[in-house]
Amino acid sequence: QVQLVESGGGSVQPGESLTLSCTASGSGFSRHCVGWFRQVPGKEREAVAVIDTNGRPTYTDSAKGRFTISRDGSKNALYLEMNKLQPEDTAMYYCAYRTPEGPCTFDPPDFDTWGQGTEVTVSA
């Protein structure tokens, strides 16, 4: 069973940057779809970016041009570099892992393993 641990969250001002990290236990991390999601209280969890088994990233519209997802298979690590942060980016950010083979989607139910989350707050 893979376990995920996120880190790197914090409080920043609009326009600043943060890089989130997710470390996975176990092996084979690079052979699965993984991604970053976020959630604010009272709202559904939403995708930010995913990266498939070929290393191909896909971003939601809110992340395009500002965020970069990357994976280091040798370290079993997933990263999310976030630039030009805005107050609407404030959320709990989660790393997620999909065990079954299949398309790498933005749908949270497709992911069966989640980290505990790391909080990002963007305010002036």
PDB file of C-alpha atoms in Angstrom:
ATOM      1  CA  GLN A   1       0.000   0.000   0.000  1.00  0.00           C
ATOM      2  CA  VAL A   2       1.445   3.306  -1.102  1.00  0.00           C
ATOM      3  CA  GLN A   3       1.443   6.117   1.426  1.00  0.00           C
ATOM      4  CA  LEU A   4       1.747   9.746   0.406  1.00  0.00           C
ATOM      5  CA  VAL A   5       3.061  12.651   2.444  1.00  0.00           C
ATOM      6  CA  GLU A   6       2.773  16.231   1.225  1.00  0.00           C
ATOM      7  CA  SER A   7       4.829  19.208   2.320  1.00  0.00           C
ATOM      8  CA  GLY A   8       5.650  22.719   1.234  1.00  0.00           C
ATOM      9  CA  GLY A   9       2.436  24.562   1.928  1.00  0.00           C
ATOM     10  CA  GLY A  10       2.370  27.935   3.602  1.00  0.00           C
ATOM     11  CA  SER A  11       1.135  31.502   3.571  1.00  0.00           C
ATOM     12  CA  VAL A  12       2.211  33.804   0.768  1.00  0.00           C
ATOM     13  CA  GLN A  13       1.162  37.077  -0.787  1.00  0.00           C
ATOM     14  CA  PRO A  14      -0.465  37.365  -4.201  1.00  0.00           C
ATOM     15  CA  GLY A  15       2.045  36.999  -7.006  1.00  0.00           C
ATOM     16  CA  GLU A  16       4.444  34.894  -4.984  1.00  0.00           C
ATOM     17  CA  SER A  17       5.433  31.264  -5.525  1.00  0.00           C
ATOM     18  CA  LEU A  18       5.405  27.985  -3.643  1.00  0.00           C
ATOM     19  CA  THR A  19       6.553  24.490  -4.487  1.00  0.00           C
ATOM     20  CA  LEU A  20       4.687  21.552  -3.005  1.00  0.00           C
ATOM     21  CA  SER A  21       6.268  18.149  -2.598  1.00  0.00           C
ATOM     22  CA  CYS A  22       4.767  14.698  -2.198  1.00  0.00           C
ATOM     23  CA  THR A  23       6.822  11.712  -1.160  1.00  0.00           C
ATOM     24  CA  ALA A  24       5.551   8.199  -1.716  1.00  0.00           C
ATOM     25  CA  SER A  25       6.450   5.049   0.138  1.00  0.00           C
ATOM     26  CA  GLY A  26       6.818   1.808  -1.742  1.00  0.00           C
ATOM     27  CA  SER A  27       7.992   1.330  -5.297  1.00  0.00           C
ATOM     28  CA  GLY A  28       6.699   1.756  -8.788  1.00  0.00           C
ATOM     29  CA  PHE A  29       5.635   5.332  -8.291  1.00  0.00           C
ATOM     30  CA  SER A  30       6.505   6.273 -11.851  1.00  0.00           C
ATOM     31  CA  ARG A  31       4.325   3.525 -13.282  1.00  0.00           C
ATOM     32  CA  HIS A  32       1.091   5.090 -12.096  1.00  0.00           C
ATOM     33  CA  CYS A  33      -0.963   8.148 -12.744  1.00  0.00           C
ATOM     34  CA  VAL A  34      -0.440  10.728 -10.005  1.00  0.00           C
ATOM     35  CA  GLY A  35      -1.723  14.198  -9.491  1.00  0.00           C
ATOM     36  CA  TRP A  36      -2.416  17.230  -7.375  1.00  0.00           C
ATOM     37  CA  PHE A  37      -5.874  18.221  -6.240  1.00  0.00           C
ATOM     38  CA  ARG A  38      -7.180  20.949  -3.982  1.00  0.00           C
ATOM     39  CA  GLN A  39     -10.190  21.594  -1.846  1.00  0.00           C
ATOM     40  CA  VAL A  40     -11.675  24.505   0.048  1.00  0.00           C
ATOM     41  CA  PRO A  41     -14.212  24.036   2.843  1.00  0.00           C
ATOM     42  CA  GLY A  42     -17.706  23.575   1.511  1.00  0.00           C
ATOM     43  CA  LYS A  43     -16.590  22.795  -2.006  1.00  0.00           C
ATOM     44  CA  GLU A  44     -15.763  19.620  -3.870  1.00  0.00           C
ATOM     45  CA  ARG A  45     -12.210  18.497  -4.337  1.00  0.00           C
ATOM     46  CA  GLU A  46     -10.923  19.594  -7.729  1.00  0.00           C
ATOM     47  CA  ALA A  47      -8.009  18.628  -9.895  1.00  0.00           C
ATOM     48  CA  VAL A  48      -5.066  20.919 -10.429  1.00  0.00           C
ATOM     49  CA  ALA A  49      -2.737  18.800 -12.539  1.00  0.00           C
ATOM     50  CA  VAL A  50      -1.981  15.151 -13.248  1.00  0.00           C
ATOM     51  CA  ILE A  51       0.950  13.351 -14.786  1.00  0.00           C
ATOM     52  CA  ASP A  52       0.618  10.025 -16.544  1.00  0.00           C
ATOM     53  CA  THR A  53       2.876   6.989 -16.752  1.00  0.00           C
ATOM     54  CA  ASN A  54       4.672   8.499 -19.725  1.00  0.00           C
ATOM     55  CA  GLY A  55       5.457  11.625 -17.771  1.00  0.00           C
ATOM     56  CA  ARG A  56       2.975  13.700 -19.694  1.00  0.00           C
ATOM     57  CA  PRO A  57       1.392  16.454 -17.609  1.00  0.00           C
ATOM     58  CA  THR A  58      -2.121  17.773 -18.004  1.00  0.00           C
ATOM     59  CA  TYR A  59      -3.379  20.923 -16.324  1.00  0.00           C
ATOM     60  CA  THR A  60      -6.764  22.305 -15.533  1.00  0.00           C
ATOM     61  CA  ASP A  61      -7.510  25.755 -16.835  1.00  0.00           C
ATOM     62  CA  SER A  62      -6.843  27.328 -13.455  1.00  0.00           C
ATOM     63  CA  ALA A  63      -3.313  25.909 -13.416  1.00  0.00           C
ATOM     64  CA  LYS A  64      -2.249  26.383 -17.028  1.00  0.00           C
ATOM     65  CA  GLY A  65       0.595  28.809 -17.463  1.00  0.00           C
ATOM     66  CA  ARG A  66       1.188  29.208 -13.716  1.00  0.00           C
ATOM     67  CA  PHE A  67       1.722  25.747 -12.240  1.00  0.00           C
ATOM     68  CA  THR A  68       4.129  22.975 -13.197  1.00  0.00           C
ATOM     69  CA  ILE A  69       3.750  19.364 -12.129  1.00  0.00           C
ATOM     70  CA  SER A  70       6.788  17.099 -12.192  1.00  0.00           C
ATOM     71  CA  ARG A  71       7.835  13.710 -10.919  1.00  0.00           C
ATOM     72  CA  ASP A  72      11.162  12.266  -9.837  1.00  0.00           C
ATOM     73  CA  GLY A  73      10.911   8.495 -10.028  1.00  0.00           C
ATOM     74  CA  SER A  74      14.275   7.974  -8.396  1.00  0.00           C
ATOM     75  CA  LYS A  75      13.013   9.765  -5.295  1.00  0.00           C
ATOM     76  CA  ASN A  76       9.404   8.555  -5.484  1.00  0.00           C
ATOM     77  CA  ALA A  77       8.459  12.215  -5.391  1.00  0.00           C
ATOM     78  CA  LEU A  78       5.875  14.444  -7.023  1.00  0.00           C
ATOM     79  CA  TYR A  79       6.117  18.211  -7.146  1.00  0.00           C
ATOM     80  CA  LEU A  80       3.868  21.139  -7.908  1.00  0.00           C
ATOM     81  CA  GLU A  81       5.572  24.426  -8.628  1.00  0.00           C
ATOM     82  CA  MET A  82       3.051  27.216  -8.252  1.00  0.00           C
ATOM     83  CA  ASN A  83       3.788  30.691  -9.565  1.00  0.00           C
ATOM     84  CA  LYS A  84       1.784  33.919  -9.609  1.00  0.00           C
ATOM     85  CA  LEU A  85      -0.401  32.667  -6.790  1.00  0.00           C
ATOM     86  CA  GLN A  86      -3.737  34.373  -6.281  1.00  0.00           C
ATOM     87  CA  PRO A  87      -6.172  34.411  -3.357  1.00  0.00           C
ATOM     88  CA  GLU A  88      -8.415  31.979  -5.241  1.00  0.00           C
ATOM     89  CA  ASP A  89      -5.593  29.430  -5.063  1.00  0.00           C
ATOM     90  CA  THR A  90      -6.079  29.241  -1.300  1.00  0.00           C
ATOM     91  CA  ALA A  91      -6.954  25.632  -0.458  1.00  0.00           C
ATOM     92  CA  MET A  92      -5.784  22.377   1.022  1.00  0.00           C
ATOM     93  CA  TYR A  93      -3.650  20.667  -1.608  1.00  0.00           C
ATOM     94  CA  TYR A  94      -3.569  16.894  -1.883  1.00  0.00           C
ATOM     95  CA  CYS A  95      -1.310  14.486  -3.673  1.00  0.00           C
ATOM     96  CA  ALA A  96      -3.115  11.506  -5.194  1.00  0.00           C
ATOM     97  CA  TYR A  97      -2.154   8.179  -6.718  1.00  0.00           C
ATOM     98  CA  ARG A  98      -4.086   5.851  -8.958  1.00  0.00           C
ATOM     99  CA  THR A  99      -3.327   2.166  -8.520  1.00  0.00           C
ATOM    100  CA  PRO A 100      -5.321   0.651 -11.408  1.00  0.00           C
ATOM    101  CA  GLU A 101      -4.159   1.061 -14.951  1.00  0.00           C
ATOM    102  CA  GLY A 102      -6.191   3.340 -17.109  1.00  0.00           C
ATOM    103  CA  PRO A 103      -6.530   6.915 -18.294  1.00  0.00           C
ATOM    104  CA  CYS A 104      -5.035   9.606 -16.122  1.00  0.00           C
ATOM    105  CA  THR A 105      -8.087  11.754 -15.476  1.00  0.00           C
ATOM    106  CA  PHE A 106      -9.086  14.758 -13.403  1.00  0.00           C
ATOM    107  CA  ASP A 107     -11.764  12.778 -11.578  1.00  0.00           C
ATOM    108  CA  PRO A 108     -10.981  12.349  -7.841  1.00  0.00           C
ATOM    109  CA  PRO A 109     -12.835   8.992  -7.540  1.00  0.00           C
ATOM    110  CA  ASP A 110     -10.351   7.526 -10.038  1.00  0.00           C
ATOM    111  CA  PHE A 111      -7.583   7.966  -7.453  1.00  0.00           C
ATOM    112  CA  ASP A 112      -7.479   5.485  -4.596  1.00  0.00           C
ATOM    113  CA  THR A 113      -4.628   6.804  -2.440  1.00  0.00           C
ATOM    114  CA  TRP A 114      -4.407  10.302  -0.971  1.00  0.00           C
ATOM    115  CA  GLY A 115      -2.039  12.211   1.235  1.00  0.00           C
ATOM    116  CA  GLN A 116      -3.121  14.150   4.304  1.00  0.00           C
ATOM    117  CA  GLY A 117      -2.856  17.488   2.516  1.00  0.00           C
ATOM    118  CA  THR A 118      -0.804  20.629   2.840  1.00  0.00           C
ATOM    119  CA  GLU A 119      -2.419  24.026   3.263  1.00  0.00           C
ATOM    120  CA  VAL A 120      -1.793  26.952   0.964  1.00  0.00           C
ATOM    121  CA  THR A 121      -3.001  30.426   1.886  1.00  0.00           C
ATOM    122  CA  VAL A 122      -2.648  33.386  -0.451  1.00  0.00           C
ATOM    123  CA  SER A 123      -3.552  36.767   0.978  1.00  0.00           C
ATOM    124  CA  ALA A 124      -2.285  40.345   0.943  1.00  0.00           C
TER     125      ALA A 124
END
